[in-house]
PDB file of C-alpha atoms in Angstrom:
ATOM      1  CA  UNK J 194      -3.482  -7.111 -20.611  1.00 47.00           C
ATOM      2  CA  UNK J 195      -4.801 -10.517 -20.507  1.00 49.00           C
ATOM      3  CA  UNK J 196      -6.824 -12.139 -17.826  1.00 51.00           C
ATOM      4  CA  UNK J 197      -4.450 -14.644 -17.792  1.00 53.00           C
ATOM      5  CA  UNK J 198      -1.361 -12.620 -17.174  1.00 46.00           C
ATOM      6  CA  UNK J 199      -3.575 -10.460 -14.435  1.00 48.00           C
ATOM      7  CA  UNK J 200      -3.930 -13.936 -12.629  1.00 49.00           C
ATOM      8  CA  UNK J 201      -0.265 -14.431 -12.522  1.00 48.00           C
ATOM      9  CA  UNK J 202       0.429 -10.855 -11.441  1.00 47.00           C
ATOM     10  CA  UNK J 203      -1.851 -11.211  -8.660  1.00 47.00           C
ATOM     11  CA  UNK J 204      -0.296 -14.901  -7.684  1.00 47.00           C
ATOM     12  CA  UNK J 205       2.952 -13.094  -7.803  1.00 46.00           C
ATOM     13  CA  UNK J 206       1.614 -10.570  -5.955  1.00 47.00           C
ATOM     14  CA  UNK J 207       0.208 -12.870  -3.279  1.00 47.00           C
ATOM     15  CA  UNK J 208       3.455 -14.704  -3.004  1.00 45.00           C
ATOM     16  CA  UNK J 209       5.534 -11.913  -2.547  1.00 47.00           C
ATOM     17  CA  UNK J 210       3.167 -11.133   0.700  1.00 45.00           C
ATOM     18  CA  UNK J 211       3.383 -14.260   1.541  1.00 45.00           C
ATOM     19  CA  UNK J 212       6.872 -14.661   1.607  1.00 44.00           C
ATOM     20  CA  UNK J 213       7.213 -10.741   3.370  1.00 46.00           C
ATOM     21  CA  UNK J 214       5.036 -12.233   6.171  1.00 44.00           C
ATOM     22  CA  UNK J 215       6.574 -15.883   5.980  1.00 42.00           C
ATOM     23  CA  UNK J 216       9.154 -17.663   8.992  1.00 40.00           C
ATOM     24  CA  UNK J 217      12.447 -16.020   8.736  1.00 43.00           C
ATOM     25  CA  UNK J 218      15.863 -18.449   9.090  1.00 42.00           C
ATOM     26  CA  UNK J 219      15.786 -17.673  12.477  1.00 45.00           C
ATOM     27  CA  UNK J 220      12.013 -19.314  13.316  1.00 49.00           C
ATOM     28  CA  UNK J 221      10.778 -15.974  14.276  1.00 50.00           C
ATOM     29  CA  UNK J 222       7.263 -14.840  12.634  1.00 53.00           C
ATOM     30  CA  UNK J 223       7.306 -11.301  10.813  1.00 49.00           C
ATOM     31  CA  UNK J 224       4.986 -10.137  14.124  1.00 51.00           C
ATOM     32  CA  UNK J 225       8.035 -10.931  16.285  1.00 52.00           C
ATOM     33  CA  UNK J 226      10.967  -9.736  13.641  1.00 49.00           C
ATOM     34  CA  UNK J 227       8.565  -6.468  13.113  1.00 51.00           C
ATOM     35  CA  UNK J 228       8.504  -5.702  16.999  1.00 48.00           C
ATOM     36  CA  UNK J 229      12.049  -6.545  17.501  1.00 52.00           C
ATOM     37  CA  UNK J 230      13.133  -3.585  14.922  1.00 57.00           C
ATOM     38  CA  UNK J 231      14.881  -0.418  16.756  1.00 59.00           C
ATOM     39  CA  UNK J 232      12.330   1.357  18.836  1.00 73.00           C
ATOM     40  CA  UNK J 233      10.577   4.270  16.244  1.00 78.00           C
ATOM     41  CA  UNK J 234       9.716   7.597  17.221  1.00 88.00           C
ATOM     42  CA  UNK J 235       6.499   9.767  17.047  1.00 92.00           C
ATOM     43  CA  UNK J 236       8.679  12.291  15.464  1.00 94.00           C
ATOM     44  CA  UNK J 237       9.776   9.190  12.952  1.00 94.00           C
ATOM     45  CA  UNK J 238       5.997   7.943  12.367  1.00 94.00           C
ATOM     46  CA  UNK J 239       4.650  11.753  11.379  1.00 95.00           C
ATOM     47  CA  UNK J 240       7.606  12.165   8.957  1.00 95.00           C
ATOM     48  CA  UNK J 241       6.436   8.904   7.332  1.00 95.00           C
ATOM     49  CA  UNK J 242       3.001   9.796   7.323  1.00 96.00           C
ATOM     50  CA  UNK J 243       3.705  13.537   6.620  1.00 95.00           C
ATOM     51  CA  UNK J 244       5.643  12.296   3.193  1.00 95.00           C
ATOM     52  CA  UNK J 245       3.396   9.907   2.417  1.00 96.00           C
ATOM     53  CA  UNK J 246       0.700  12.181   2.299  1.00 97.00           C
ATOM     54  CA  UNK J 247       2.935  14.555  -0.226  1.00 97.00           C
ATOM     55  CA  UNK J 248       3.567  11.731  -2.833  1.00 96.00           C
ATOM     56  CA  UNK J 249      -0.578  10.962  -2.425  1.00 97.00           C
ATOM     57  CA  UNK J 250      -1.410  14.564  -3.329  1.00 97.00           C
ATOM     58  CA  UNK J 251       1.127  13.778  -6.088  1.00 97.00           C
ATOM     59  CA  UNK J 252      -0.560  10.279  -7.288  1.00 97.00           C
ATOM     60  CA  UNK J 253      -4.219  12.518  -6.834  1.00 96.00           C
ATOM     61  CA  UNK J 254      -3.067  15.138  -8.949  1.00 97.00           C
ATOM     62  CA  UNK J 255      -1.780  12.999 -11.517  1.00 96.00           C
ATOM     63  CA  UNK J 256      -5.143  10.677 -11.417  1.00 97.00           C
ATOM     64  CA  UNK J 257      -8.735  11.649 -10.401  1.00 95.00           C
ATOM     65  CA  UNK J 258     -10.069  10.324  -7.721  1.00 95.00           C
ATOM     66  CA  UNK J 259     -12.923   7.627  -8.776  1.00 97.00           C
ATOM     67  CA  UNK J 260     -16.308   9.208  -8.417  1.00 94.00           C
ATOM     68  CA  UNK J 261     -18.330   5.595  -7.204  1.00 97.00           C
ATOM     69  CA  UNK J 262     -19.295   5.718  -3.119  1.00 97.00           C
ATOM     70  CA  UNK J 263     -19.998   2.260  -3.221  1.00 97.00           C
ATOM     71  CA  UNK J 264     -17.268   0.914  -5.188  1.00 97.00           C
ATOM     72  CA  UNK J 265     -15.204   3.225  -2.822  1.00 97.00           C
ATOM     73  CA  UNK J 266     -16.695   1.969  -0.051  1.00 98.00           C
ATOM     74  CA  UNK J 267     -16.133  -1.918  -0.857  1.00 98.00           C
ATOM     75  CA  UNK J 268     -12.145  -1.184  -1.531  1.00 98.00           C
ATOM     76  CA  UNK J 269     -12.131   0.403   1.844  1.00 98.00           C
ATOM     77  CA  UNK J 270     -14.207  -2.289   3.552  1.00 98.00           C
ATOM     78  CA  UNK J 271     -11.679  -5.167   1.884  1.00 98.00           C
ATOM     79  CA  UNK J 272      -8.455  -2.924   2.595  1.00 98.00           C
ATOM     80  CA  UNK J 273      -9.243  -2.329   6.517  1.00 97.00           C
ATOM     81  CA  UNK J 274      -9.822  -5.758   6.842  1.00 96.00           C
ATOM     82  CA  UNK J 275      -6.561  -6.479   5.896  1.00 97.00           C
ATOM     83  CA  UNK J 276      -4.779  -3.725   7.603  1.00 96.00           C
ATOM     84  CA  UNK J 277      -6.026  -5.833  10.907  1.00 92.00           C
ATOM     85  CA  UNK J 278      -2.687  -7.986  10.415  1.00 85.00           C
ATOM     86  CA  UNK J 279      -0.498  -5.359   8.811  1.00 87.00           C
ATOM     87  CA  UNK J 280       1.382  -4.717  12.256  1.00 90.00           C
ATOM     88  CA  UNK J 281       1.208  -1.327  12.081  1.00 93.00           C
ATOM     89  CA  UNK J 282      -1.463   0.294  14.623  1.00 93.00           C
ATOM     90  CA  UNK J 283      -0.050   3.512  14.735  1.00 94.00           C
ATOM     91  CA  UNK J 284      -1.095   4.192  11.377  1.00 96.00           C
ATOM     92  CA  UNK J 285      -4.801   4.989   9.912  1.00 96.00           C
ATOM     93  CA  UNK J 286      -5.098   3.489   6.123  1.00 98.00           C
ATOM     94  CA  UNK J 287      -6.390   5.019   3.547  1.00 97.00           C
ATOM     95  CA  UNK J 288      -7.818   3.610   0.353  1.00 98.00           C
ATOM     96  CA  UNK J 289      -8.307   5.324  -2.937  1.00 98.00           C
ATOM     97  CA  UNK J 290      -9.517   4.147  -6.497  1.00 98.00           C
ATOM     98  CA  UNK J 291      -7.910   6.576  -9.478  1.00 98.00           C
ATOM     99  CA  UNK J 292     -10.170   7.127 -12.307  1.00 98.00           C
ATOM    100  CA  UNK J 293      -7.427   5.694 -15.146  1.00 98.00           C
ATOM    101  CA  UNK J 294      -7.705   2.919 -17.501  1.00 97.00           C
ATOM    102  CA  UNK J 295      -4.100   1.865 -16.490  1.00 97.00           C
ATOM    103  CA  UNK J 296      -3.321  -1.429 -14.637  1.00 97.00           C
ATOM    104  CA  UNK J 297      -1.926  -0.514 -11.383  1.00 97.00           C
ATOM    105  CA  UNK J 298      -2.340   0.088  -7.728  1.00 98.00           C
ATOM    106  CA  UNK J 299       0.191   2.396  -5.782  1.00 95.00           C
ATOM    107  CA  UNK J 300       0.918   2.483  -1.368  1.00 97.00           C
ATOM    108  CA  UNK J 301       3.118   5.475  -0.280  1.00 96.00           C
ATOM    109  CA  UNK J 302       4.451   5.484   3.441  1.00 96.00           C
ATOM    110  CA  UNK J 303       1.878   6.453   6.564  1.00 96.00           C
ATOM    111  CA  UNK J 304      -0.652   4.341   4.947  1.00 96.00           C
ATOM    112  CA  UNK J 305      -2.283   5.819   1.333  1.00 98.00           C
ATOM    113  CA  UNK J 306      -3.113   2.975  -0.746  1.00 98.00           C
ATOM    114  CA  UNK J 307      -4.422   3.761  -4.287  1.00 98.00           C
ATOM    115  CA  UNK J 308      -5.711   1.201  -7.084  1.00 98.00           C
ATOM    116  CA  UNK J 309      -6.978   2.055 -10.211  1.00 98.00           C
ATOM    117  CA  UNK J 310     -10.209   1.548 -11.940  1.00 98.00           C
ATOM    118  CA  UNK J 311      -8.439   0.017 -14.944  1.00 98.00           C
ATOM    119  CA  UNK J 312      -7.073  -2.919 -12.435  1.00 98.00           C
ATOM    120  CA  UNK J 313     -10.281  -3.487 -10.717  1.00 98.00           C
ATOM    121  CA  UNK J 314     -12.519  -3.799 -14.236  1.00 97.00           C
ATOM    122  CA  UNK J 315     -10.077  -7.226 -14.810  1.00 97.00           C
ATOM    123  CA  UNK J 316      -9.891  -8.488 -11.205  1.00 97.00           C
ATOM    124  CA  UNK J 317     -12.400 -11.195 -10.976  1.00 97.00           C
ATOM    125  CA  UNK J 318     -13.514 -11.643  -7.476  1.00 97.00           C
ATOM    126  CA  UNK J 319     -12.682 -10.422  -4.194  1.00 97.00           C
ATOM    127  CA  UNK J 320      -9.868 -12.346  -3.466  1.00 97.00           C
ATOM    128  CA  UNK J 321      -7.655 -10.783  -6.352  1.00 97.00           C
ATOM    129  CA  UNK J 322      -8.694  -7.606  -4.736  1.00 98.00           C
ATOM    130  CA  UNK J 323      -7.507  -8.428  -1.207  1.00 97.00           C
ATOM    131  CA  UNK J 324      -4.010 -10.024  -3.116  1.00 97.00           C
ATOM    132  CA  UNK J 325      -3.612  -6.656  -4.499  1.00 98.00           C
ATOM    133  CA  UNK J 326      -3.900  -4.546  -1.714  1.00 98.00           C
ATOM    134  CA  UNK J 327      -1.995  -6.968   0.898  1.00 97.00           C
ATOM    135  CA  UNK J 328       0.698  -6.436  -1.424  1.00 97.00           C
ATOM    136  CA  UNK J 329       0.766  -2.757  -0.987  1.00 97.00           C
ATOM    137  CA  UNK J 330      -0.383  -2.945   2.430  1.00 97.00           C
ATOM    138  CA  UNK J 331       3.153  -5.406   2.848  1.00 95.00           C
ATOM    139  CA  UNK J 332       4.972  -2.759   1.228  1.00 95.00           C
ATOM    140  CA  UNK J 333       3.946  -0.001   3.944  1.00 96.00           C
ATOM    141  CA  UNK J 334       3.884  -2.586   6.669  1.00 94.00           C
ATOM    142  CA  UNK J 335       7.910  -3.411   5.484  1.00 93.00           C
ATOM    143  CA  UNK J 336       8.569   0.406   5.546  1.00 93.00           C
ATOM    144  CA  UNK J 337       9.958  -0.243   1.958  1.00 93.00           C
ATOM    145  CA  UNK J 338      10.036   3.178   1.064  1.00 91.00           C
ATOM    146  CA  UNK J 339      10.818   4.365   4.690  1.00 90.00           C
ATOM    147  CA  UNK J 340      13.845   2.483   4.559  1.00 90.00           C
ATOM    148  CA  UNK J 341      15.118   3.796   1.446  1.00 90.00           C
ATOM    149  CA  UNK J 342      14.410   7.017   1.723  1.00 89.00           C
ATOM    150  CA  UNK J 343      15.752   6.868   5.158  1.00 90.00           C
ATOM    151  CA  UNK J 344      12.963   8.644   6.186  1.00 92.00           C
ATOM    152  CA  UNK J 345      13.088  10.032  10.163  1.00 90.00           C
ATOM    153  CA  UNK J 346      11.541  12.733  11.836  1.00 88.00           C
ATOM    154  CA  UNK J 347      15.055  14.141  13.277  1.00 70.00           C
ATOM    155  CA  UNK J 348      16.178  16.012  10.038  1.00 47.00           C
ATOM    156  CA  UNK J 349      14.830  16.848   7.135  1.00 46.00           C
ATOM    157  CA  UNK J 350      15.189  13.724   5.174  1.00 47.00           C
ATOM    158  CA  UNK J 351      11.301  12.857   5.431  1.00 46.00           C
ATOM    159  CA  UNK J 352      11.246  15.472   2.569  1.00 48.00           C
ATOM    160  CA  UNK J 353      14.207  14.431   0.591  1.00 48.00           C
ATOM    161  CA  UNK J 354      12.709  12.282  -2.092  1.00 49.00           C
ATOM    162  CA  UNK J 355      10.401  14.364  -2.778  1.00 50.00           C
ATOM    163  CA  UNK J 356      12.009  16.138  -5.883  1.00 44.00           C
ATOM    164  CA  UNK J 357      12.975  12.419  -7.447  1.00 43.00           C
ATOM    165  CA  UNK J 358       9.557  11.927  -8.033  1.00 47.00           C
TER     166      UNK J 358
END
């Protein structure tokens, strides 16, 4: 993949933040839309996190973990910073760099964010970094796969999309 295309991935990924975190029709920030959602339970956020942590066993089985403590380190020090407007206290982050050639980065719900080496070799500075991971961080802030999944903590749904993966 070229450079070039990597820059417009990572503008596209940007936007797509951007416009996640942007002034619905209604005038209200994503802060206030976000705390005006239907009240969530504990029960709710440890089915999230308890299925997210299934799919990242998944994702670490699949990929090795990256073997660098101060690349490691970095990721996590550029992730948490982020996480600071994610909206989501409740939830610890996690960041992870996969030892893979491939061109990717990966979030699964309660807060497991995953990039791999192969994307970080052709990022070019920090800020393509922090585009990168706001857009996964967006994508567990949003509850993306929460809400599709219709993951809750009253049934046994959190474990439902488990076998589709």
């Amino acid at each position: 993949m070229s450079h070039n295309l990597l820059n417009k991935l990572v503008a596209l990924s940007a936007l797509s933040v951007a416009l996640a975190f942007s002034v619905n029709s209604s005038g209200a920030s994503w802060r206030e839309r976000a705390s005006g959602e239907v009240e969530v339970s504990s029960a709710d956020i440890s089915a999230e996190i308890g299925f997210g942590r299934e799919i990242a066993a998944r994702i670490l089985a699949r990929y090795k973990n990256y073997e660098n403590a101060a690349l490691l380190k970095y990721v996590n020090l550029v992730g948490l910073t982020l996480t600071r407007n994610a909206n989501r206290p409740e939830l610890e982050f996690h960041f992870m760099v996969l030892d893979t050639d491939e061109l990717n980065a990966y979030a699964t719900p309660g807060g497991y964010i995953f990039v791999t080496r192969g994307a970080l070799r052709l990022m070019k500075d920090e800020d393509e970094l922090a585009a990168v991971l706001a857009h996964e961080i967006g994508h567990v802030s949003e509850k993306h796969v929460v809400k599709e999944l219709k993951i809750k903590g009253a049934d046994d749904s959190a474990t439902s999309g488990l076998a589709q993966l």
